[in-house]
CSV table of C-alpha atoms and ligand atoms in Angstrom, one decimal:
chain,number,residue,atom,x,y,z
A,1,UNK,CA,-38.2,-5.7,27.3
A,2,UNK,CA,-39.4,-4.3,30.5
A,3,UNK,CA,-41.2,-0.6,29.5
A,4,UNK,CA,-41.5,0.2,33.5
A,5,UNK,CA,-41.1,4.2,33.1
A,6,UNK,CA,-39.2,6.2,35.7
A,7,UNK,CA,-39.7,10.4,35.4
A,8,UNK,CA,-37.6,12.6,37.4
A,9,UNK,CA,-39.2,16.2,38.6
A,10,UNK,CA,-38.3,18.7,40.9
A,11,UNK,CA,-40.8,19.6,43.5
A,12,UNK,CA,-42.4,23.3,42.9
A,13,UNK,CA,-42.6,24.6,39.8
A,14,UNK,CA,-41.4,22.4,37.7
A,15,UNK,CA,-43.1,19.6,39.0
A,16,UNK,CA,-46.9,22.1,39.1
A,17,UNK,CA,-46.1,23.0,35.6
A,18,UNK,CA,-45.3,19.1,34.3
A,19,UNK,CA,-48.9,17.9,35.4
A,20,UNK,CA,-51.0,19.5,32.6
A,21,UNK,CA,-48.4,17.6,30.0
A,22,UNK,CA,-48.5,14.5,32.0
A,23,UNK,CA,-52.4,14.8,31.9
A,24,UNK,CA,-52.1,14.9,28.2
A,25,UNK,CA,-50.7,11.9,27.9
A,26,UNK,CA,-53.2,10.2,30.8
A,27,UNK,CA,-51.1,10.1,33.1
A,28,UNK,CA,-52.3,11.7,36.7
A,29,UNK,CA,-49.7,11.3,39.8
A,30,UNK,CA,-51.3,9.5,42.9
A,31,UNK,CA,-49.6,11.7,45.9
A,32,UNK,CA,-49.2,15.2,46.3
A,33,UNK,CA,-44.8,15.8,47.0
A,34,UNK,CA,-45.7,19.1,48.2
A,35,UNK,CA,-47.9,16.9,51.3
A,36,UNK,CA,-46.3,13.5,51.3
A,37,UNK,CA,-42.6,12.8,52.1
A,38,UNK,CA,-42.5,10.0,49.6
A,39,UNK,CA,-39.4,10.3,47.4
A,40,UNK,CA,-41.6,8.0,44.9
A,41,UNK,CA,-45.0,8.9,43.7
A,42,UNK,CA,-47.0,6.1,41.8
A,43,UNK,CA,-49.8,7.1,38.8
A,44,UNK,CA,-52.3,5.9,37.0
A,45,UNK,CA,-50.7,4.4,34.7
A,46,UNK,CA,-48.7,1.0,36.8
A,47,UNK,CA,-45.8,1.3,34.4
A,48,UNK,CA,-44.8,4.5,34.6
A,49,UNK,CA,-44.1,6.4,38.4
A,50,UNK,CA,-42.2,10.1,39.4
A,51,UNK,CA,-39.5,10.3,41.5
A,52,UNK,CA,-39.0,13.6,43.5
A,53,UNK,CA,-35.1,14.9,43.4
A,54,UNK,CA,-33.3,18.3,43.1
A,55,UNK,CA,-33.7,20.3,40.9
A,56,UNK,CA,-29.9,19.9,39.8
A,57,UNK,CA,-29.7,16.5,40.3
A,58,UNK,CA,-32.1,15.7,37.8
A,59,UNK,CA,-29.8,15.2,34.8
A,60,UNK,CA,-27.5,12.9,37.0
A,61,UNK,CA,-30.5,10.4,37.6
A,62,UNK,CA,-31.0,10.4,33.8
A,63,UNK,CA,-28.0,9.9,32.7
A,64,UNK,CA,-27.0,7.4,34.5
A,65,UNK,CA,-30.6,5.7,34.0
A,66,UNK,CA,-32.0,5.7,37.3
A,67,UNK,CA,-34.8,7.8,35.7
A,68,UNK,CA,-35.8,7.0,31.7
A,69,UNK,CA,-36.9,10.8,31.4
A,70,UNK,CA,-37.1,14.1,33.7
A,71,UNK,CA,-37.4,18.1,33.3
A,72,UNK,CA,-34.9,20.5,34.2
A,73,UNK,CA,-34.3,24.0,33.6
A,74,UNK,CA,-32.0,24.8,30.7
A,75,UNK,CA,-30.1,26.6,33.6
A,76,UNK,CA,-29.3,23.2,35.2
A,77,UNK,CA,-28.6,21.5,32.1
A,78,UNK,CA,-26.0,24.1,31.2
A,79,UNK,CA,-23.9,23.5,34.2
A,80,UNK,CA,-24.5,19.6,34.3
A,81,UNK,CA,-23.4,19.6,30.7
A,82,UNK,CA,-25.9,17.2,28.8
A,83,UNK,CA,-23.7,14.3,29.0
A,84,UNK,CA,-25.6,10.9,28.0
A,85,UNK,CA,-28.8,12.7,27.9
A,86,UNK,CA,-31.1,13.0,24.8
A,87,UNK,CA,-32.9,16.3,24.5
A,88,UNK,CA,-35.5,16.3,22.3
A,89,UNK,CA,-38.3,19.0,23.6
A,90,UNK,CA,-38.4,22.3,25.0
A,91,UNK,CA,-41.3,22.5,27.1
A,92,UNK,CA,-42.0,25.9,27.5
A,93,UNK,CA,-42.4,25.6,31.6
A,94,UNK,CA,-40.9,27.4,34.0
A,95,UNK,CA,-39.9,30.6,32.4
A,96,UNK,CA,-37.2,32.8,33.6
A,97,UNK,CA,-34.2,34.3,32.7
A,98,UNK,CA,-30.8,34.5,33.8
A,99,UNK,CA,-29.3,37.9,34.3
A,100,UNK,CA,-26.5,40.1,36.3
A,101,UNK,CA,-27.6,42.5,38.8
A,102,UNK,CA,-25.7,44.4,40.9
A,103,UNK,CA,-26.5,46.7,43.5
A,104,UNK,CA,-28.7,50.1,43.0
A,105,UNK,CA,-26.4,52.7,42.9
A,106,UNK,CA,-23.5,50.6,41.5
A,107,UNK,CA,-22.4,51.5,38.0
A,108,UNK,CA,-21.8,48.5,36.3
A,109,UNK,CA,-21.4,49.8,32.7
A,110,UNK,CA,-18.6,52.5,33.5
A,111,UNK,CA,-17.0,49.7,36.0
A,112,UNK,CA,-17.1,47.1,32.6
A,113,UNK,CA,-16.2,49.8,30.0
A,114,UNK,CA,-12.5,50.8,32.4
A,115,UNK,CA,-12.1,47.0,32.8
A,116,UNK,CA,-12.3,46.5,36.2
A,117,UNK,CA,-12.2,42.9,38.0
A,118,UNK,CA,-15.6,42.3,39.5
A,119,UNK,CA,-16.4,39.6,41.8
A,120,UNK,CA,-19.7,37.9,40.8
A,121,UNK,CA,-20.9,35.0,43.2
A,122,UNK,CA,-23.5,32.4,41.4
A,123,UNK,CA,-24.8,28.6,41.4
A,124,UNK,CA,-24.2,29.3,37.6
A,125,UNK,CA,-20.4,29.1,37.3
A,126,UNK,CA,-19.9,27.7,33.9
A,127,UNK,CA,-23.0,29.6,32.6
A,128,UNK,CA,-21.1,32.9,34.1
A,129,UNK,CA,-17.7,32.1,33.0
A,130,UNK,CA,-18.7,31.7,29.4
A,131,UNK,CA,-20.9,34.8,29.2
A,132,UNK,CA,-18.2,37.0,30.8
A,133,UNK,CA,-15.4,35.4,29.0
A,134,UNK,CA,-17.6,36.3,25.7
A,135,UNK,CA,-17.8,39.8,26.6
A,136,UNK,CA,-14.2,39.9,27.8
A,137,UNK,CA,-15.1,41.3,31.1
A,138,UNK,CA,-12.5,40.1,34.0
A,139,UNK,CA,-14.4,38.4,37.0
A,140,UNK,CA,-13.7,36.5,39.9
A,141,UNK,CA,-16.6,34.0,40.0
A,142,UNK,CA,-17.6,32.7,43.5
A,143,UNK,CA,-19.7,29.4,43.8
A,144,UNK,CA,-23.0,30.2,46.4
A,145,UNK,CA,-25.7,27.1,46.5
A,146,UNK,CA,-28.5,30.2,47.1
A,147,UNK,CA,-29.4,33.3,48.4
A,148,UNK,CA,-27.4,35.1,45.7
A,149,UNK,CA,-29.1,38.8,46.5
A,150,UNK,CA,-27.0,39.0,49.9
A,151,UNK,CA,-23.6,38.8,47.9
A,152,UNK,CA,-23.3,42.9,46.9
A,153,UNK,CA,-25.2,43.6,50.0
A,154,UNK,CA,-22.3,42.2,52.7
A,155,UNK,CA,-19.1,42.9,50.2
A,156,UNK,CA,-18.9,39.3,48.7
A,157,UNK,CA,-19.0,40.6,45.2
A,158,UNK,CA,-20.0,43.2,43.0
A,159,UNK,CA,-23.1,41.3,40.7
A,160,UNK,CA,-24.6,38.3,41.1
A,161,UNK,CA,-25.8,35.9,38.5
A,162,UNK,CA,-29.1,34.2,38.8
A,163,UNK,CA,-32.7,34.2,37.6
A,164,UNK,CA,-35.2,36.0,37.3
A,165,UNK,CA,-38.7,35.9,36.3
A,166,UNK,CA,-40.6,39.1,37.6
A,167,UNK,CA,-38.2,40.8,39.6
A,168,UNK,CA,-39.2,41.2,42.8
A,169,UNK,CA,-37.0,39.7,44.5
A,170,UNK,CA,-34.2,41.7,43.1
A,171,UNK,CA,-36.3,44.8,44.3
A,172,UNK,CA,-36.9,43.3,47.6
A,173,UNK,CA,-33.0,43.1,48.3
A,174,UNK,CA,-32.2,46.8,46.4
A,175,UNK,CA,-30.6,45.1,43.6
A,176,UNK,CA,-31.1,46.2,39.6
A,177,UNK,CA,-31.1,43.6,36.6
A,178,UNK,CA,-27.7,45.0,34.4
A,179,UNK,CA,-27.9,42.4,32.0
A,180,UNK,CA,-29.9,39.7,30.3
A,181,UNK,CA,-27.5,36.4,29.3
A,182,UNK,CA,-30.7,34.0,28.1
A,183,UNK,CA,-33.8,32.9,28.5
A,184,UNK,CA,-34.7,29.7,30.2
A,185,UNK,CA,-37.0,27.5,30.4
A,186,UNK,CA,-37.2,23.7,31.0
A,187,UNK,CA,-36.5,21.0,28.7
A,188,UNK,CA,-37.3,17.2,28.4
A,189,UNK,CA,-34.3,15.0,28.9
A,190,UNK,CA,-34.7,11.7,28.2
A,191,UNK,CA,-32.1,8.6,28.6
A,192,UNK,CA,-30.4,7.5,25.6
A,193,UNK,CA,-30.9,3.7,26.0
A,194,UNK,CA,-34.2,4.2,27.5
A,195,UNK,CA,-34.9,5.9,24.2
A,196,UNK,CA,-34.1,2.8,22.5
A,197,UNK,CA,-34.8,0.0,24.5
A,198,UNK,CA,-38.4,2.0,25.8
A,199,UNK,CA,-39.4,3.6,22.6
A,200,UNK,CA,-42.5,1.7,22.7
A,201,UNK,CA,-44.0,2.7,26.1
A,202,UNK,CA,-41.8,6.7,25.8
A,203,UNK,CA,-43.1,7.6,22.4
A,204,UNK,CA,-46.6,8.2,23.1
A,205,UNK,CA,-45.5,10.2,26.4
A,206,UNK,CA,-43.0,12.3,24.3
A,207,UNK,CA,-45.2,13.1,21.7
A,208,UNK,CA,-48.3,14.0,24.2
A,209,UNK,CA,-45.5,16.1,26.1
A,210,UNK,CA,-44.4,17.6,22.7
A,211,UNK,CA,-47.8,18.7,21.4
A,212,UNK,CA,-49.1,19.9,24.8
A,213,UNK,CA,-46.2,22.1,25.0
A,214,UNK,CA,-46.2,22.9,21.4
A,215,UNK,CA,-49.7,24.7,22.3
A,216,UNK,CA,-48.4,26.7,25.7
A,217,UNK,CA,-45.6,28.7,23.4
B,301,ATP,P1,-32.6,23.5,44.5
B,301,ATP,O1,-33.6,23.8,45.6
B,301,ATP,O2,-32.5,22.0,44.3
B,301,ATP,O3,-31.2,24.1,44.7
B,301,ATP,P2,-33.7,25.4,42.8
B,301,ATP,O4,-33.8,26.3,44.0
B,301,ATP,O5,-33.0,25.9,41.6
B,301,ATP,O6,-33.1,24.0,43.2
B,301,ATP,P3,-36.4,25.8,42.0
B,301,ATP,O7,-36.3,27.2,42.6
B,301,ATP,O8,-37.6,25.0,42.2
B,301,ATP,O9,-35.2,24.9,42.5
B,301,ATP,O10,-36.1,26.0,40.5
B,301,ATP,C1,-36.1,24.8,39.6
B,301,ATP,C2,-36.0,25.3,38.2
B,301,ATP,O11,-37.1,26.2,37.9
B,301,ATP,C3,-34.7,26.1,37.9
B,301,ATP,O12,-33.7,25.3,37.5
B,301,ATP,C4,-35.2,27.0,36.8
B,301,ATP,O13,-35.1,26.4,35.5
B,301,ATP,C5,-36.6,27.3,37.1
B,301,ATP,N1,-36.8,28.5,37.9
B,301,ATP,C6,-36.0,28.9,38.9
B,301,ATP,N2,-36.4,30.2,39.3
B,301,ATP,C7,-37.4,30.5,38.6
B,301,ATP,C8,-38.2,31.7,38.5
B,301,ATP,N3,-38.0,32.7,39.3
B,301,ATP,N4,-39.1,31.7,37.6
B,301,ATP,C9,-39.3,30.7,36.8
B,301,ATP,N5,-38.6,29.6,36.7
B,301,ATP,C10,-37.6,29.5,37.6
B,302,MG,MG1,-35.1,27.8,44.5
């Protein structure tokens, strides 16, 4: 069986914070994504190279087996729904959480406790829907692909749902954090006939991953 390994990472953060556990299991990437427009970056190792997607797409190159493993967020793997994909390892990267914020001045609490309808926009519809469903608040949810902060500040909604790791940007746009739904970070996915069929040349790389991140908790 052929044990050529594909990973899928996000550029940024995700992809910074998955070099120390690639380096753990000897494996160094050969090209910088951040500096070279290649979509595919080759390593060390000539069986195993990175391919550079979106952050939400990762998941969808798994599962369909494009890529044999990748990282995402447990944000994105909440809305993509896990489908095919075998989870095995938190990784402890990329560190956030997601939350509703509204705008300063706006009283969330009293507006939730009389039952109002509030208009929330998000990426993180499914996530949102569930949470407020769970709380039986009433929302309209609206689907943004970013900027989330402008929403309450031009009258698209009353909160927004997105993440959040030290605040400032909330600050920066006169927003306040109302609410904590769950902590996120990013997760190993790995293909579930690659796990069977690869197991040989993955194994090694999974358990280098597991024990590297084992130690950053
Ligand atoms: P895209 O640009 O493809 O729409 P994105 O903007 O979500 O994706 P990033 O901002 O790089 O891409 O985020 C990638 C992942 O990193 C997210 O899915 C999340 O798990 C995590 N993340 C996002 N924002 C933060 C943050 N402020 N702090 C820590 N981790 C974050
Ligand atoms: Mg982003």
């Amino acid at each position: 069986m052929n044990q050529q390994l594909t990973l899928a990472l996000s550029k940024g953060r995700i992809f910074e914070e998955t070099l120390p556990l690639l380096e753990a299991a000897g494996i160094r990437v050969a090209e910088d994504p951040e500096s070279s427009r290649k979509l595919i970056l080759q390593t060390n190792d000539a069986n195993v190279r990175v391919i550079i997607v979106r952050a939400s797409d990762v998941p969808t190159y798994v599962q369909y087996g494009a890529a044999d493993f990748g990282v995402a967020g447990k944000d994105v793997l909440l809305e993509h729904g896990g489908e095919g994909l075998y989870q095995p390892i938190d990784l402890n990267i990329a560190k956030c959480r997601m939350s509703v914020a509204v705008r300063n001045g706006f009283d969330y609490a009293s507006a939730v406790r009389q039952g109002a309808r509030l208009r929330v926009v998000t990426k993180y519809v499914q996530t949102a829907r569930e949470h407020f469903a769970a709380k039986g608040v009433h929302v309209d949810l609206i689907k943004l692909y970013g900027s989330m902060e402008l929403g309450p500040l031009v009258g698209l909604a009353d909160a927004i749902v997105d993440l959040v790791s030290t605040g400032s940007t909330l600050r920066a746009n006169d927003l306040v954090e109302v609410e904590q739904i769950m902590d996120i970070s990013s997760r190993l996915v790995v293909n579930q006939a690659a796990l069977k069929l690869k197991r040989e040349k993955l194994q090694p790389i999974l358990a280098a991953f597991e024990q590297a991140s084992v130690q950053r908790a």
